[in-house]
Amino acid sequence: MARIAVFSAKPYDRTFLAEANAPHGHDLTFLEARLDPHTALLAEGHDVVCPFVNDDVSAETIDVLGRIGVRHLALRSAGFNHVDLDAADAARMEVSRVPAYSPHAVAEHAVALILALNRKVHRAWNRVREGNFAIDGLMGFDLVGRTVGVVGSGQIGRAFAEIMQGFSCEVLAYDPYPPAHFPGTFVGLDELFKRSDIISLHCPLTPETHHIVGPGSLAQMKDGVMLINTSRGALVNAPAVIEALKSGKVGALGLDVYEEEGDLFFEDLSATVIQDDTFSRLLTFPNVLITGHQAFFTREAVGNICATTLANVSAWESGEGELHQVPR
Ligand code: NAI
C-alpha cells in the first residue's frame, strides 16, 4: 500500500480515484493545492505524488519532493511536458503516466468545437434564449468534401480522422513518425497548412511543435481557415492568431487549451477580473470558442485515468503488472 498525495484534487478526482482504489487499497491524501515548489512540502510522509496537467513539476519542485522522500510521480495525464524528467532522473524518481484513456473523448471534443463554430451554435443558443430567432449571421458550410488537416497522427489524431472521414471530409495528416495505416493521406506540414479548410492539432508539445501555429504557418494557410487546438496551449502563438482573426485569415478558432492556462483553467474565476489581456481579447471574437481543458472529461476517460494511475503505483510498488513509464 503506497501513500499517495493527490495534488489539484477536484471533487471528481476524489470520487473516481476512491472508486478505482478499491482493488489497490492505497492510502490517498487529496490536496486542493496546485503542486509547486512551495506546496510540495504538503507531500511530506508520502512516497508517491500524483500531479495533474497544470501542476508545476519543475526541477525546483522535484528537488523538494526528493528531499522529503517522494519516490514516484504518478501523472494522471498522458502529456508530461510539465515534468522536468532530467530532474526526476537525478532524484531517482519514477515517472509514470496514463498513455491512453480515451482518445475518443478528446477527438470528439475537437469535433464538437468544429460543429459548434461552423454552425454558430454558441451564438444561436444565446439568440434563441433572448427570443431572437433571426438566423442572419449564423450561416455555416457543409463539411462534406472539405479538407481537414490533422497535425499528429497518434491515438487522438487517428480517432479524430476517423470521425472526419465519416463526414466525407478529405483528411490530410502530418507526423514525423507516420504510422503504417491511417485514415488519411500523409503530406508535408507546409502542404497541410496550404490545403486545409480545417486544421486540428493532435501532437505533443515539444521544442519542435512550440508555436507550430504562428506568423509563418498562418501566412501559409487558406483565408478563413478554421483552427482547432485540443492538445497543448503553447502549440499556438495566441497574439499571432489574434492578428490573424482580426485580418480574417483565421475564420474560426476553437481552443480547449491555452498557453497561459495554468493561471486560469480548472478554477472558478467568475467573480475576479481576468488579468490576461491576450486571453480576454480572444474571448471578444464571435468566431472563437474556448473551453477550459475539458476535452478529456468524459466518465469513461476519467475512470480510465484513475484506474491506470493507481495500477501504475501498484506495479511500481510490487514489481508486477504493467508500469507505464514516460517515454524517454
Ligand atoms: P500520441 O503519442 O498517441 O500521438 C502524438 C503523435 O504526435 C505521435 O504520432 C507523434 O509521432 C506525433 N508528433 C510528434 N512530434 C510531432 C510533430 N513535430 N509534428 C506532428 N506530429 C508530431 O498522443 P495522443 O494520445 O494522441 O495525444 C496527443 C496530445 O493530445 C497529447 O500530447 C496531449 O498534449 C493532448 N491531450 C489533450 C487532452 C485534453 O484534455 N485537451 C487530453 C489528452 C491529451
Short mmCIF file of C-alpha atoms and ligand atoms in Angstrom, two decimals:
data_model
loop_
_atom_site.label_atom_id
_atom_site.label_comp_id
_atom_site.label_asym_id
_atom_site.label_seq_id
_atom_site.Cartn_x
_atom_site.Cartn_y
_atom_site.Cartn_z
CA MET A 1 0.00 0.00 0.00
CA ALA A 2 1.52 3.29 -1.11
CA ARG A 3 0.85 6.68 0.45
CA ILE A 4 -0.19 8.95 -2.40
CA ALA A 5 -0.55 12.75 -2.24
CA VAL A 6 -3.01 13.80 -4.95
CA PHE A 7 -2.47 17.44 -5.91
CA SER A 8 -5.03 19.71 -7.66
CA ALA A 9 -7.72 17.31 -6.45
CA LYS A 10 -11.22 18.27 -7.57
CA PRO A 11 -14.43 16.62 -6.35
CA TYR A 12 -14.50 14.33 -9.41
CA ASP A 13 -10.90 13.24 -8.73
CA ARG A 14 -11.88 12.21 -5.21
CA THR A 15 -14.91 10.26 -6.41
CA PHE A 16 -13.23 8.43 -9.29
CA LEU A 17 -9.89 7.80 -7.55
CA ALA A 18 -11.61 6.48 -4.42
CA GLU A 19 -13.66 4.12 -6.60
CA ALA A 20 -10.64 2.97 -8.63
CA ASN A 21 -8.65 2.42 -5.42
CA ALA A 22 -10.86 -0.48 -4.25
CA PRO A 23 -8.61 -3.25 -5.66
CA HIS A 24 -5.39 -1.44 -4.64
CA GLY A 25 -6.05 -0.12 -1.15
CA HIS A 26 -3.55 2.74 -1.41
CA ASP A 27 -3.65 5.50 1.17
CA LEU A 28 -4.85 8.59 -0.71
CA THR A 29 -4.49 12.16 0.54
CA PHE A 30 -6.44 14.69 -1.53
CA LEU A 31 -4.94 18.16 -1.68
CA GLU A 32 -6.76 21.02 -3.38
CA ALA A 33 -3.49 22.93 -3.79
CA ARG A 34 -1.65 23.02 -7.10
CA LEU A 35 1.76 21.42 -6.85
CA ASP A 36 4.62 23.90 -6.93
CA PRO A 37 7.92 24.36 -5.04
CA HIS A 38 6.04 25.80 -2.05
CA THR A 39 3.15 23.34 -1.81
CA ALA A 40 5.46 20.38 -2.44
CA LEU A 41 6.09 20.16 1.31
CA LEU A 42 2.46 19.08 1.76
CA ALA A 43 3.57 15.71 0.36
CA GLU A 44 5.70 15.01 3.43
CA GLY A 45 5.07 11.45 4.60
CA HIS A 46 4.00 10.22 1.14
CA ASP A 47 6.01 8.02 -1.23
CA VAL A 48 4.03 8.98 -4.31
CA VAL A 49 2.84 12.32 -5.67
CA CYS A 50 0.02 12.42 -8.19
CA PRO A 51 0.06 15.68 -10.21
CA PHE A 52 -2.33 16.93 -12.90
CA VAL A 53 -1.52 18.80 -16.11
CA ASN A 54 -1.16 22.33 -14.76
CA ASP A 55 0.88 21.40 -11.71
CA ASP A 56 4.43 22.73 -11.60
CA VAL A 57 6.67 19.66 -11.68
CA SER A 58 9.83 21.65 -12.33
CA ALA A 59 13.34 20.83 -11.10
CA GLU A 60 12.75 23.06 -8.08
CA THR A 61 9.58 21.16 -7.10
CA ILE A 62 11.22 17.78 -7.70
CA ASP A 63 14.15 18.82 -5.54
CA VAL A 64 11.79 19.49 -2.60
CA LEU A 65 9.85 16.26 -3.24
CA GLY A 66 13.08 14.25 -3.38
CA ARG A 67 14.27 15.69 -0.08
CA ILE A 68 11.04 14.69 1.71
CA GLY A 69 11.24 11.13 0.42
CA VAL A 70 8.88 11.06 -2.59
CA ARG A 71 10.00 8.29 -4.96
CA HIS A 72 7.34 8.23 -7.67
CA LEU A 73 5.45 10.82 -9.73
CA ALA A 74 2.24 9.16 -10.91
CA LEU A 75 0.93 11.59 -13.53
CA ARG A 76 -2.80 11.40 -14.08
CA SER A 77 -2.39 12.61 -17.66
CA ALA A 78 -0.98 11.48 -20.98
CA GLY A 79 1.08 14.63 -21.55
CA PHE A 80 4.26 15.01 -19.49
CA ASN A 81 5.67 18.28 -20.87
CA HIS A 82 5.13 19.86 -17.43
CA VAL A 83 7.65 17.50 -15.79
CA ASP A 84 11.41 18.06 -15.67
CA LEU A 85 12.41 14.49 -16.49
CA ASP A 86 16.14 15.13 -16.04
CA ALA A 87 15.49 16.38 -12.53
CA ALA A 88 13.33 13.31 -11.84
CA ASP A 89 16.16 11.05 -13.04
CA ALA A 90 18.67 12.92 -10.89
CA ALA A 91 16.36 12.47 -7.88
CA ARG A 92 15.91 8.77 -8.83
CA MET A 93 12.18 9.33 -9.02
CA GLU A 94 9.99 7.06 -11.14
CA VAL A 95 7.64 8.94 -13.51
CA SER A 96 4.56 7.11 -14.76
CA ARG A 97 1.66 8.39 -16.85
CA VAL A 98 -1.61 7.31 -18.42
CA PRO A 99 -0.68 6.77 -22.06
CA ALA A 100 -4.22 6.13 -23.27
CA TYR A 101 -7.51 6.59 -21.51
CA SER A 102 -9.96 7.52 -24.20
CA PRO A 103 -8.60 9.10 -27.34
CA HIS A 104 -12.26 9.33 -28.37
CA ALA A 105 -13.04 11.80 -25.57
CA VAL A 106 -10.54 14.34 -26.92
CA ALA A 107 -11.26 13.64 -30.59
CA GLU A 108 -15.00 14.00 -30.06
CA HIS A 109 -14.47 17.31 -28.24
CA ALA A 110 -12.43 18.62 -31.17
CA VAL A 111 -15.34 17.70 -33.44
CA ALA A 112 -17.77 19.38 -31.03
CA LEU A 113 -15.76 22.61 -31.39
CA ILE A 114 -15.78 22.30 -35.20
CA LEU A 115 -19.53 21.75 -35.41
CA ALA A 116 -20.35 24.48 -32.90
CA LEU A 117 -18.09 27.03 -34.60
CA ASN A 118 -19.22 26.15 -38.10
CA ARG A 119 -22.95 26.29 -37.32
CA LYS A 120 -22.53 29.07 -34.71
CA VAL A 121 -24.30 27.01 -32.05
CA HIS A 122 -22.83 29.16 -29.27
CA ARG A 123 -24.36 32.28 -30.81
CA ALA A 124 -27.66 30.65 -31.78
CA TRP A 125 -28.11 29.42 -28.21
CA ASN A 126 -27.88 32.98 -26.89
CA ARG A 127 -30.15 34.39 -29.56
CA VAL A 128 -32.95 31.88 -29.07
CA ARG A 129 -32.89 32.34 -25.30
CA GLU A 130 -33.49 36.05 -25.89
CA GLY A 131 -36.35 35.39 -28.28
CA ASN A 132 -34.21 36.39 -31.25
CA PHE A 133 -34.96 33.87 -33.98
CA ALA A 134 -33.17 35.73 -36.78
CA ILE A 135 -30.62 33.48 -38.50
CA ASP A 136 -28.72 36.20 -40.28
CA GLY A 137 -25.01 35.80 -39.45
CA LEU A 138 -25.32 32.14 -38.50
CA MET A 139 -24.54 30.65 -41.91
CA GLY A 140 -22.09 27.76 -41.91
CA PHE A 141 -20.67 25.45 -44.57
CA ASP A 142 -21.17 21.81 -45.48
CA LEU A 143 -18.40 19.65 -44.06
CA VAL A 144 -18.74 17.09 -46.84
CA GLY A 145 -15.82 17.38 -49.25
CA ARG A 146 -13.85 19.81 -47.05
CA THR A 147 -10.16 19.23 -46.44
CA VAL A 148 -9.19 18.61 -42.83
CA GLY A 149 -5.53 18.69 -41.74
CA VAL A 150 -4.53 16.59 -38.73
CA VAL A 151 -1.19 17.51 -37.14
CA GLY A 152 -0.09 14.46 -35.14
CA SER A 153 -1.44 11.06 -36.13
CA GLY A 154 -1.28 9.29 -32.75
CA GLN A 155 -4.23 7.85 -30.89
CA ILE A 156 -6.27 11.05 -30.73
CA GLY A 157 -5.34 12.17 -34.26
CA ARG A 158 -6.47 8.79 -35.58
CA ALA A 159 -9.80 8.86 -33.71
CA PHE A 160 -10.36 12.41 -34.95
CA ALA A 161 -9.50 11.48 -38.56
CA GLU A 162 -11.93 8.55 -38.47
CA ILE A 163 -14.77 10.83 -37.37
CA MET A 164 -13.97 13.43 -40.02
CA GLN A 165 -13.88 10.74 -42.70
CA GLY A 166 -17.38 9.88 -41.53
CA PHE A 167 -18.35 13.41 -42.56
CA SER A 168 -16.86 12.64 -46.03
CA CYS A 169 -14.02 15.11 -45.50
CA GLU A 170 -10.68 14.65 -47.20
CA VAL A 171 -8.22 14.00 -44.37
CA LEU A 172 -4.59 15.13 -44.69
CA ALA A 173 -2.12 14.33 -41.93
CA TYR A 174 1.38 15.30 -40.90
CA ASP A 175 3.53 13.35 -38.46
CA PRO A 176 7.33 12.95 -38.41
CA TYR A 177 6.70 9.32 -37.40
CA PRO A 178 3.69 8.34 -39.51
CA PRO A 179 2.06 5.00 -38.70
CA ALA A 180 1.74 2.36 -41.41
CA HIS A 181 -2.03 2.64 -41.55
CA PHE A 182 -4.02 5.83 -41.06
CA PRO A 183 -7.43 7.03 -42.23
CA GLY A 184 -5.99 9.87 -44.31
CA THR A 185 -3.13 10.93 -46.60
CA PHE A 186 0.25 11.95 -45.21
CA VAL A 187 1.66 15.17 -46.65
CA GLY A 188 4.36 17.64 -45.63
CA LEU A 189 3.43 20.20 -42.99
CA ASP A 190 3.57 23.08 -45.50
CA GLU A 191 1.17 21.29 -47.83
CA LEU A 192 -1.18 20.53 -44.96
CA PHE A 193 -1.22 24.20 -43.96
CA LYS A 194 -1.82 25.32 -47.57
CA ARG A 195 -4.60 22.88 -48.44
CA SER A 196 -6.67 22.50 -45.28
CA ASP A 197 -10.00 24.21 -44.60
CA ILE A 198 -9.85 22.98 -41.01
CA ILE A 199 -6.62 22.28 -39.09
CA SER A 200 -6.69 20.31 -35.83
CA LEU A 201 -3.63 19.89 -33.62
CA HIS A 202 -3.05 16.48 -32.02
CA CYS A 203 0.72 16.47 -31.50
CA PRO A 204 2.55 16.72 -28.16
CA LEU A 205 4.22 19.93 -27.02
CA THR A 206 7.94 19.67 -27.79
CA PRO A 207 10.59 22.24 -28.77
CA GLU A 208 9.72 21.41 -32.43
CA THR A 209 5.97 21.94 -32.00
CA HIS A 210 6.14 25.01 -29.75
CA HIS A 211 4.17 27.76 -31.58
CA ILE A 212 3.69 25.48 -34.59
CA VAL A 213 0.85 27.89 -35.32
CA GLY A 214 2.49 31.29 -35.55
CA PRO A 215 3.06 34.09 -38.06
CA GLY A 216 4.95 31.86 -40.57
CA SER A 217 2.48 28.98 -40.65
CA LEU A 218 -0.55 31.27 -40.52
CA ALA A 219 0.68 33.06 -43.65
CA GLN A 220 0.65 29.72 -45.49
CA MET A 221 -2.93 28.86 -44.53
CA LYS A 222 -6.09 29.40 -46.52
CA ASP A 223 -8.02 32.59 -45.87
CA GLY A 224 -10.78 31.84 -43.40
CA VAL A 225 -9.18 28.63 -42.12
CA MET A 226 -10.67 27.04 -39.01
CA LEU A 227 -8.09 26.18 -36.32
CA ILE A 228 -8.72 23.71 -33.51
CA ASN A 229 -6.34 23.08 -30.61
CA THR A 230 -7.24 20.44 -28.03
CA SER A 231 -3.63 19.43 -27.48
CA ARG A 232 -1.41 21.87 -25.59
CA GLY A 233 -1.75 25.65 -25.41
CA ALA A 234 1.82 26.51 -26.38
CA LEU A 235 1.34 24.93 -29.82
CA VAL A 236 -0.39 28.19 -30.71
CA ASN A 237 1.10 31.67 -30.62
CA ALA A 238 -2.00 33.43 -29.32
CA PRO A 239 -1.03 37.06 -30.18
CA ALA A 240 -0.29 35.97 -33.77
CA VAL A 241 -3.67 34.23 -34.01
CA ILE A 242 -5.41 37.34 -32.69
CA GLU A 243 -3.88 39.33 -35.56
CA ALA A 244 -4.97 36.60 -37.98
CA LEU A 245 -8.52 36.69 -36.58
CA LYS A 246 -8.60 40.46 -36.99
CA SER A 247 -7.49 40.23 -40.62
CA GLY A 248 -9.89 37.38 -41.42
CA LYS A 249 -7.06 34.96 -42.21
CA VAL A 250 -8.39 32.74 -39.43
CA GLY A 251 -12.14 32.33 -39.86
CA ALA A 252 -12.78 30.39 -36.66
CA LEU A 253 -10.77 29.29 -33.66
CA GLY A 254 -11.62 26.52 -31.23
CA LEU A 255 -9.41 26.10 -28.17
CA ASP A 256 -9.56 23.69 -25.27
CA VAL A 257 -6.06 24.67 -24.16
CA TYR A 258 -4.22 27.97 -23.82
CA GLU A 259 -0.54 28.69 -23.32
CA GLU A 260 -1.05 30.55 -20.03
CA GLU A 261 -3.96 28.40 -18.86
CA GLY A 262 -2.17 27.50 -15.61
CA ASP A 263 -3.37 30.76 -14.05
CA LEU A 264 -6.95 30.31 -15.28
CA PHE A 265 -8.26 26.88 -16.01
CA PHE A 266 -9.89 24.48 -13.56
CA GLU A 267 -10.80 27.33 -11.20
CA ASP A 268 -13.99 29.38 -10.77
CA LEU A 269 -12.76 32.90 -11.51
CA SER A 270 -16.19 34.28 -12.36
CA ALA A 271 -16.01 36.90 -9.58
CA THR A 272 -12.48 38.07 -10.36
CA VAL A 273 -11.01 40.31 -13.05
CA ILE A 274 -9.02 38.32 -15.56
CA GLN A 275 -5.55 39.84 -15.83
CA ASP A 276 -4.52 38.09 -19.04
CA ASP A 277 -5.31 40.61 -21.79
CA THR A 278 -4.49 38.19 -24.60
CA PHE A 279 -6.99 35.67 -23.27
CA SER A 280 -9.57 38.39 -22.71
CA ARG A 281 -9.14 39.60 -26.27
CA LEU A 282 -9.70 36.07 -27.58
CA LEU A 283 -13.00 35.95 -25.69
CA THR A 284 -14.28 39.01 -27.56
CA PHE A 285 -14.36 37.38 -31.01
CA PRO A 286 -17.70 35.92 -32.14
CA ASN A 287 -15.83 33.22 -34.08
CA VAL A 288 -13.72 31.99 -31.17
CA LEU A 289 -14.93 29.23 -28.88
CA ILE A 290 -12.86 28.36 -25.81
CA THR A 291 -13.38 25.53 -23.34
CA GLY A 292 -11.24 25.14 -20.23
CA HIS A 293 -9.26 21.94 -20.82
CA GLN A 294 -12.26 19.65 -20.68
CA ALA A 295 -11.68 17.57 -23.80
CA PHE A 296 -10.64 14.57 -21.68
CA PHE A 297 -13.62 14.96 -19.37
CA THR A 298 -15.90 12.01 -20.02
CA ARG A 299 -16.93 9.39 -17.47
CA GLU A 300 -15.05 6.75 -19.44
CA ALA A 301 -11.84 8.75 -19.72
CA VAL A 302 -11.72 9.90 -16.08
CA GLY A 303 -12.47 6.34 -14.93
CA ASN A 304 -9.62 5.01 -17.06
CA ILE A 305 -7.23 7.76 -15.92
CA CYS A 306 -7.83 6.93 -12.27
CA ALA A 307 -7.62 3.15 -12.80
CA THR A 308 -4.33 3.36 -14.74
CA THR A 309 -2.77 5.89 -12.36
CA LEU A 310 -3.33 3.65 -9.36
CA ALA A 311 -2.35 0.50 -11.29
CA ASN A 312 0.93 2.23 -12.17
CA VAL A 313 1.63 2.82 -8.49
CA SER A 314 0.80 -0.80 -7.65
CA ALA A 315 3.05 -2.07 -10.45
CA TRP A 316 5.91 0.14 -9.27
CA GLU A 317 5.45 -0.99 -5.69
CA SER A 318 5.11 -4.72 -6.36
CA GLY A 319 7.25 -5.06 -9.48
CA GLU A 320 4.31 -6.91 -11.05
CA GLY A 321 1.89 -5.75 -13.72
CA GLU A 322 2.36 -3.05 -16.32
CA LEU A 323 4.09 0.17 -15.30
CA HIS A 324 3.55 2.94 -17.88
CA GLN A 325 6.75 4.93 -17.63
CA VAL A 326 7.02 8.17 -19.59
CA PRO A 327 8.83 7.56 -22.88
CA ARG A 328 12.47 8.78 -22.95
P1 NAI B 1 0.19 10.07 -29.13
O1 NAI B 1 1.53 9.97 -28.51
O2 NAI B 1 -0.61 8.83 -29.39
O3 NAI B 1 0.29 10.86 -30.53
C1 NAI B 1 1.06 12.01 -30.72
C2 NAI B 1 1.52 11.98 -32.16
O4 NAI B 1 2.16 13.22 -32.42
C3 NAI B 1 2.55 10.85 -32.45
O5 NAI B 1 2.13 10.11 -33.57
C4 NAI B 1 3.83 11.62 -32.72
O6 NAI B 1 4.66 10.99 -33.68
C5 NAI B 1 3.28 12.94 -33.26
N1 NAI B 1 4.25 14.01 -33.26
C6 NAI B 1 5.40 14.11 -32.54
N2 NAI B 1 6.07 15.22 -32.92
C7 NAI B 1 5.32 15.80 -33.89
C8 NAI B 1 5.50 16.96 -34.70
N3 NAI B 1 6.59 17.72 -34.57
N4 NAI B 1 4.55 17.26 -35.60
C9 NAI B 1 3.45 16.49 -35.74
N5 NAI B 1 3.24 15.36 -35.03
C10 NAI B 1 4.17 15.04 -34.10
O7 NAI B 1 -0.64 11.09 -28.21
P2 NAI B 1 -2.21 11.29 -28.12
O8 NAI B 1 -2.76 10.41 -27.06
O9 NAI B 1 -2.80 11.22 -29.48
O10 NAI B 1 -2.29 12.78 -27.55
C11 NAI B 1 -1.90 13.88 -28.34
C12 NAI B 1 -1.82 15.12 -27.46
O11 NAI B 1 -3.13 15.47 -27.02
C13 NAI B 1 -1.04 14.90 -26.14
O12 NAI B 1 0.35 15.10 -26.33
C14 NAI B 1 -1.63 15.93 -25.24
O13 NAI B 1 -0.84 17.10 -25.33
C15 NAI B 1 -3.01 16.21 -25.82
N6 NAI B 1 -4.09 15.83 -24.91
C16 NAI B 1 -5.03 16.77 -24.57
C17 NAI B 1 -6.08 16.47 -23.71
C18 NAI B 1 -7.15 17.46 -23.35
O14 NAI B 1 -7.95 17.19 -22.43
N7 NAI B 1 -7.27 18.60 -24.02
C19 NAI B 1 -6.17 15.13 -23.13
C20 NAI B 1 -5.18 14.19 -23.62
C21 NAI B 1 -4.18 14.55 -24.44
#
